[in-house]
PDB file of C-alpha atoms in Angstrom:
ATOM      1  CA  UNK A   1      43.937  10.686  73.891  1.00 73.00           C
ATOM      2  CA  UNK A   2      41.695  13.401  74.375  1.00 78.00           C
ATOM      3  CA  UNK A   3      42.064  14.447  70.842  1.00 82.00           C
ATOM      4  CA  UNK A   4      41.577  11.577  69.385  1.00 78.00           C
ATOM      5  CA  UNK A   5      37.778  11.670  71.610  1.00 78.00           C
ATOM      6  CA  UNK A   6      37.211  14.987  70.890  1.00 73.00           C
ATOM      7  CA  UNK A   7      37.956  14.237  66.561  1.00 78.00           C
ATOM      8  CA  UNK A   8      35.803  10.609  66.885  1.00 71.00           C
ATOM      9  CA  UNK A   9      32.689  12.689  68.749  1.00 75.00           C
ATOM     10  CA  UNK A  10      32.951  15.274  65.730  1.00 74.00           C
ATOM     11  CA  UNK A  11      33.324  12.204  63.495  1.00 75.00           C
ATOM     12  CA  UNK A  12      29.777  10.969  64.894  1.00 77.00           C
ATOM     13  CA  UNK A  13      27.725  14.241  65.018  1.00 76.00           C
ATOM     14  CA  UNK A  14      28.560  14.753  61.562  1.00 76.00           C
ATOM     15  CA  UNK A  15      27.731  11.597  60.696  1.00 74.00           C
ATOM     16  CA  UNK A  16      24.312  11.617  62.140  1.00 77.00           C
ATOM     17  CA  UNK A  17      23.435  15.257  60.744  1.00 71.00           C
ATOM     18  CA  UNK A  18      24.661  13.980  57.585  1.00 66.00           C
ATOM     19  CA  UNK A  19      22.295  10.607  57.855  1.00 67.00           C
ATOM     20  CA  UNK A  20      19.714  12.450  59.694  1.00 66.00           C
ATOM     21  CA  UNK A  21      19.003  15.761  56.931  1.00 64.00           C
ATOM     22  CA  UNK A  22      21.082  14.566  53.421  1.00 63.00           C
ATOM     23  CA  UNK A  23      20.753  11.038  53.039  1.00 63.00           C
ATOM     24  CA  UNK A  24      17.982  10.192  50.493  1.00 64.00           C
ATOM     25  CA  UNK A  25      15.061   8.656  52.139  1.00 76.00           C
ATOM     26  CA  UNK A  26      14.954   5.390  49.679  1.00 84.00           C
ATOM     27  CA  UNK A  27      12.436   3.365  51.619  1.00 88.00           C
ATOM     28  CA  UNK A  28       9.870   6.397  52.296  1.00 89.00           C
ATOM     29  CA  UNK A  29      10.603   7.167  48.529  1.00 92.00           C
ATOM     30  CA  UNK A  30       9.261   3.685  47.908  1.00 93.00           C
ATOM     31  CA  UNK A  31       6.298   3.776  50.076  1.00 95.00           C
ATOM     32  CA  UNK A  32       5.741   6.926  48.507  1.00 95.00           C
ATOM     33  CA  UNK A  33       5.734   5.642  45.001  1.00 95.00           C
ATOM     34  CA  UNK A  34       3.446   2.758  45.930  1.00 96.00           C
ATOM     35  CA  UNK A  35       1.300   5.238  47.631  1.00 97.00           C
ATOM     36  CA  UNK A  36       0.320   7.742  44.535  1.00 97.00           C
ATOM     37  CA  UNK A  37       0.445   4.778  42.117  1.00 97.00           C
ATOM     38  CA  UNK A  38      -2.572   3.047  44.527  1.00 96.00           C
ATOM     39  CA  UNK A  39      -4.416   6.361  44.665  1.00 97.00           C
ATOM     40  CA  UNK A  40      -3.858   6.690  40.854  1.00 97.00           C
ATOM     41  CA  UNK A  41      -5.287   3.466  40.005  1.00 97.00           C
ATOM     42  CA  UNK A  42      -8.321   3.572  42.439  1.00 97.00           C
ATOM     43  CA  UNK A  43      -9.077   7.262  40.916  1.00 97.00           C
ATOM     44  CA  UNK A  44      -9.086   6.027  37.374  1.00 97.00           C
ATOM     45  CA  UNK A  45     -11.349   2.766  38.870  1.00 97.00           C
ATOM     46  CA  UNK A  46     -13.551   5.339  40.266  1.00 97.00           C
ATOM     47  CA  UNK A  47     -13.972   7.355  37.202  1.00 97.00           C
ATOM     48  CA  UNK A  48     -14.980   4.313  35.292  1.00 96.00           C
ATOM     49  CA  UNK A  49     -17.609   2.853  37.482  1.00 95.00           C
ATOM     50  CA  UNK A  50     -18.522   6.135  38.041  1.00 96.00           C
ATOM     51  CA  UNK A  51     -19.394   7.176  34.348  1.00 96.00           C
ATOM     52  CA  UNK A  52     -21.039   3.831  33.961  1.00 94.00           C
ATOM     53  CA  UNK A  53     -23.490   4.030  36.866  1.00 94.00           C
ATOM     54  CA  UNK A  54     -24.468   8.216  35.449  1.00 96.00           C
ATOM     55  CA  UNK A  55     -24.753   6.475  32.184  1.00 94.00           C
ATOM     56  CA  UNK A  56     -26.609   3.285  33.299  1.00 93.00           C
ATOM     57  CA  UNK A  57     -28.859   5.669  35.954  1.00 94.00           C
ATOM     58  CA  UNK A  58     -28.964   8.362  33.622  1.00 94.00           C
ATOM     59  CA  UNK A  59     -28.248  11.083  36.598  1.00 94.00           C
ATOM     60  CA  UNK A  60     -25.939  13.385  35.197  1.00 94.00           C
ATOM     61  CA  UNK A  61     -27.403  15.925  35.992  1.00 95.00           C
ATOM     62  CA  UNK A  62     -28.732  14.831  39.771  1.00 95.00           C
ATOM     63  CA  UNK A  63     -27.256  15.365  42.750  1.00 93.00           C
ATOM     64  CA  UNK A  64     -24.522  13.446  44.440  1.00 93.00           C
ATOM     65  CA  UNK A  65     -23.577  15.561  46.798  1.00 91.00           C
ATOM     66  CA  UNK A  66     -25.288  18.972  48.379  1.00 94.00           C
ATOM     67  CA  UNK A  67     -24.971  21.158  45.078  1.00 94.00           C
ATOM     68  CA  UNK A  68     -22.530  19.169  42.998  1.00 94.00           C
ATOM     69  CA  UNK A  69     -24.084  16.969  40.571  1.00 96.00           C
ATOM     70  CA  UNK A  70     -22.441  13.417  39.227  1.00 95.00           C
ATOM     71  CA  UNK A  71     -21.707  14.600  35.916  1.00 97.00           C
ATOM     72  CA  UNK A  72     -19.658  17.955  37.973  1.00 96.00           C
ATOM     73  CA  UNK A  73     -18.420  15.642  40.348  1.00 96.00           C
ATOM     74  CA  UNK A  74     -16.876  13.210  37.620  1.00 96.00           C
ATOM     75  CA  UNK A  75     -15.274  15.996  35.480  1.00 97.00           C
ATOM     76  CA  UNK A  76     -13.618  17.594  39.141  1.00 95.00           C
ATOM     77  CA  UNK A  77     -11.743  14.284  39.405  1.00 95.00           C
ATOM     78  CA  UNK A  78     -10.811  14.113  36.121  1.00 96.00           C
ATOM     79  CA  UNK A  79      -9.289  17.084  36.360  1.00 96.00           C
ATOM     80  CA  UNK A  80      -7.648  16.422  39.905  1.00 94.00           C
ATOM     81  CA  UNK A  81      -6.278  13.232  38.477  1.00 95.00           C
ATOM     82  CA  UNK A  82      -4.406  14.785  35.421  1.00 95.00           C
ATOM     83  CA  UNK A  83      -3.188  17.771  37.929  1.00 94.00           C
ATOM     84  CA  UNK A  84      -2.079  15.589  40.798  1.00 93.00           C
ATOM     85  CA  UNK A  85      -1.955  12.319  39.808  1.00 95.00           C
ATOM     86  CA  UNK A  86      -0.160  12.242  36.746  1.00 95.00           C
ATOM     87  CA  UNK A  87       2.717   9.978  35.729  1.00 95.00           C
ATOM     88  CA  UNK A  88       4.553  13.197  34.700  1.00 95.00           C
ATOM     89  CA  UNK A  89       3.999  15.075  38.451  1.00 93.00           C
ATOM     90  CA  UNK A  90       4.809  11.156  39.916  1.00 95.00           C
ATOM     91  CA  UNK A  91       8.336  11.683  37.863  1.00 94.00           C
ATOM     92  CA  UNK A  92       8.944  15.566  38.748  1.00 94.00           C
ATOM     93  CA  UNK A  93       8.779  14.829  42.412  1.00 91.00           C
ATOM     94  CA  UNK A  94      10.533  11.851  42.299  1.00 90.00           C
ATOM     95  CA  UNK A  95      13.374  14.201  40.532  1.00 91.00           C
ATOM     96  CA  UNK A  96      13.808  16.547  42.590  1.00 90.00           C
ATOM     97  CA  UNK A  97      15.062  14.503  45.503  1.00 83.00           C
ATOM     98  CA  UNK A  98      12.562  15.685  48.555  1.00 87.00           C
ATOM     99  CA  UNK A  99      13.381  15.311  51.932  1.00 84.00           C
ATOM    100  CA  UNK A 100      11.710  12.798  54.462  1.00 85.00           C
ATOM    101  CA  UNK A 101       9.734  15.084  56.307  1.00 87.00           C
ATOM    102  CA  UNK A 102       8.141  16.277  52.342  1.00 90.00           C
ATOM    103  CA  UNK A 103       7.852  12.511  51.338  1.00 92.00           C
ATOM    104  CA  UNK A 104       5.884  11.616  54.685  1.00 92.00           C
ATOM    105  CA  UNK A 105       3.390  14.993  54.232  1.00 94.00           C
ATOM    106  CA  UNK A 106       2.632  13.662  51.099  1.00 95.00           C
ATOM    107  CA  UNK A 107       2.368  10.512  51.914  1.00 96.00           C
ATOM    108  CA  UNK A 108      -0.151  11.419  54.372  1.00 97.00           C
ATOM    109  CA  UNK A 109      -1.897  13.551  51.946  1.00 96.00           C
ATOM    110  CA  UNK A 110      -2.188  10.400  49.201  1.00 96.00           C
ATOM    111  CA  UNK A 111      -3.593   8.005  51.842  1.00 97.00           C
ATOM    112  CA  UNK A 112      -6.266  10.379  52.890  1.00 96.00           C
ATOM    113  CA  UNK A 113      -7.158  11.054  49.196  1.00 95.00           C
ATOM    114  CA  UNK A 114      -7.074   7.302  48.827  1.00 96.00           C
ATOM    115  CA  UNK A 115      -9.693   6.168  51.761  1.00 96.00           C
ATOM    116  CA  UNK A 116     -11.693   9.120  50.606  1.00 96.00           C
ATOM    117  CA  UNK A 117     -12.078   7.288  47.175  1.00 96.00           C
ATOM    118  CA  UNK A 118     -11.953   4.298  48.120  1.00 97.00           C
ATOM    119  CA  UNK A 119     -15.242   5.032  50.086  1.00 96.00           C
ATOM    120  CA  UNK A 120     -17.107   6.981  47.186  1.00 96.00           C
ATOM    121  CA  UNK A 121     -16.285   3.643  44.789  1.00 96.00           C
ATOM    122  CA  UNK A 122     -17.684   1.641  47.173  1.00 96.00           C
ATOM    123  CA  UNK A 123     -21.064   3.621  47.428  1.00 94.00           C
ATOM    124  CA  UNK A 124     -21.152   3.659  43.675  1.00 95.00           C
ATOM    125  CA  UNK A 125     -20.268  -0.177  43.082  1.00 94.00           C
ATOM    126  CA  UNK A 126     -23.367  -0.194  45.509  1.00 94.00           C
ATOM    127  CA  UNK A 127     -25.496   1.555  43.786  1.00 92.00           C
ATOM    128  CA  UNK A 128     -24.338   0.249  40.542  1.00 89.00           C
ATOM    129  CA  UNK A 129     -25.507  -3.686  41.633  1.00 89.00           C
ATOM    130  CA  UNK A 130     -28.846  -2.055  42.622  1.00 89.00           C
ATOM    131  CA  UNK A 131     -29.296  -1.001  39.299  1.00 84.00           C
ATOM    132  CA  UNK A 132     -28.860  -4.322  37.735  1.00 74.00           C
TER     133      UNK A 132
END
């Protein structure tokens, strides 16, 4: 009887290692996915109101922030966007299969970058209507 304990306990610790560190985190995976495609399409949104307002203002080459003008500041997430928020880096990383713990840190990561942009749009959809 004892045995059969002992082989049922082994039975559930592997079991819950196996859950806990090799399963495939499909519903962080998802969230994830949701995540970069959200911060993808509010980066592209941002680039587009943001070259109309330096075109409309005609500030290119004016400060947005200390020492980096719009017209710098537009080509830096350009850049940024085809280096880390491609469709082709979305696919590698889906690929190779990350853990949890990676898929929440980069999580994390995407919903910073996301409220960060989300609060520059809104300053330049500002200033945009204050144009007109």
């Amino acid at each position: 009887m004892e045995i059969i304990i002992a082989i049922l306990g082994l039975l559930v610790a592997i079991l819950t290692f196996w859950y806990s560190f090799y399963r495939k985190p499909k519903e962080e995976l998802e969230h994830f996915i949701v995540q970069f495609k959200s911060t993808q399409s509010i980066s592209k949104q941002l680039q587009i109101e943001l070259e109309s307002f330096i075109q409309n203002a005609n500030c290119g080459s004016e400060e947005m922030f200390r020492n980096i003008t719009f017209d710098s500041y537009l080509e830096e997430l350009k850049e940024s966007y085809q280096q880390n928020l491609s469709d082709k880096l979305l696919e590698k990383v889906t690929n190779t299969n990350p853990t949890k713990s990676i898929i929440l840190s980069m999580t994390r990561s995407l919903e910073n970058q996301f409220n960060e942009i989300q609060k520059i749009l809104i300053e330049i959809r500002i200033r945009n209507k204050e144009l007109k």
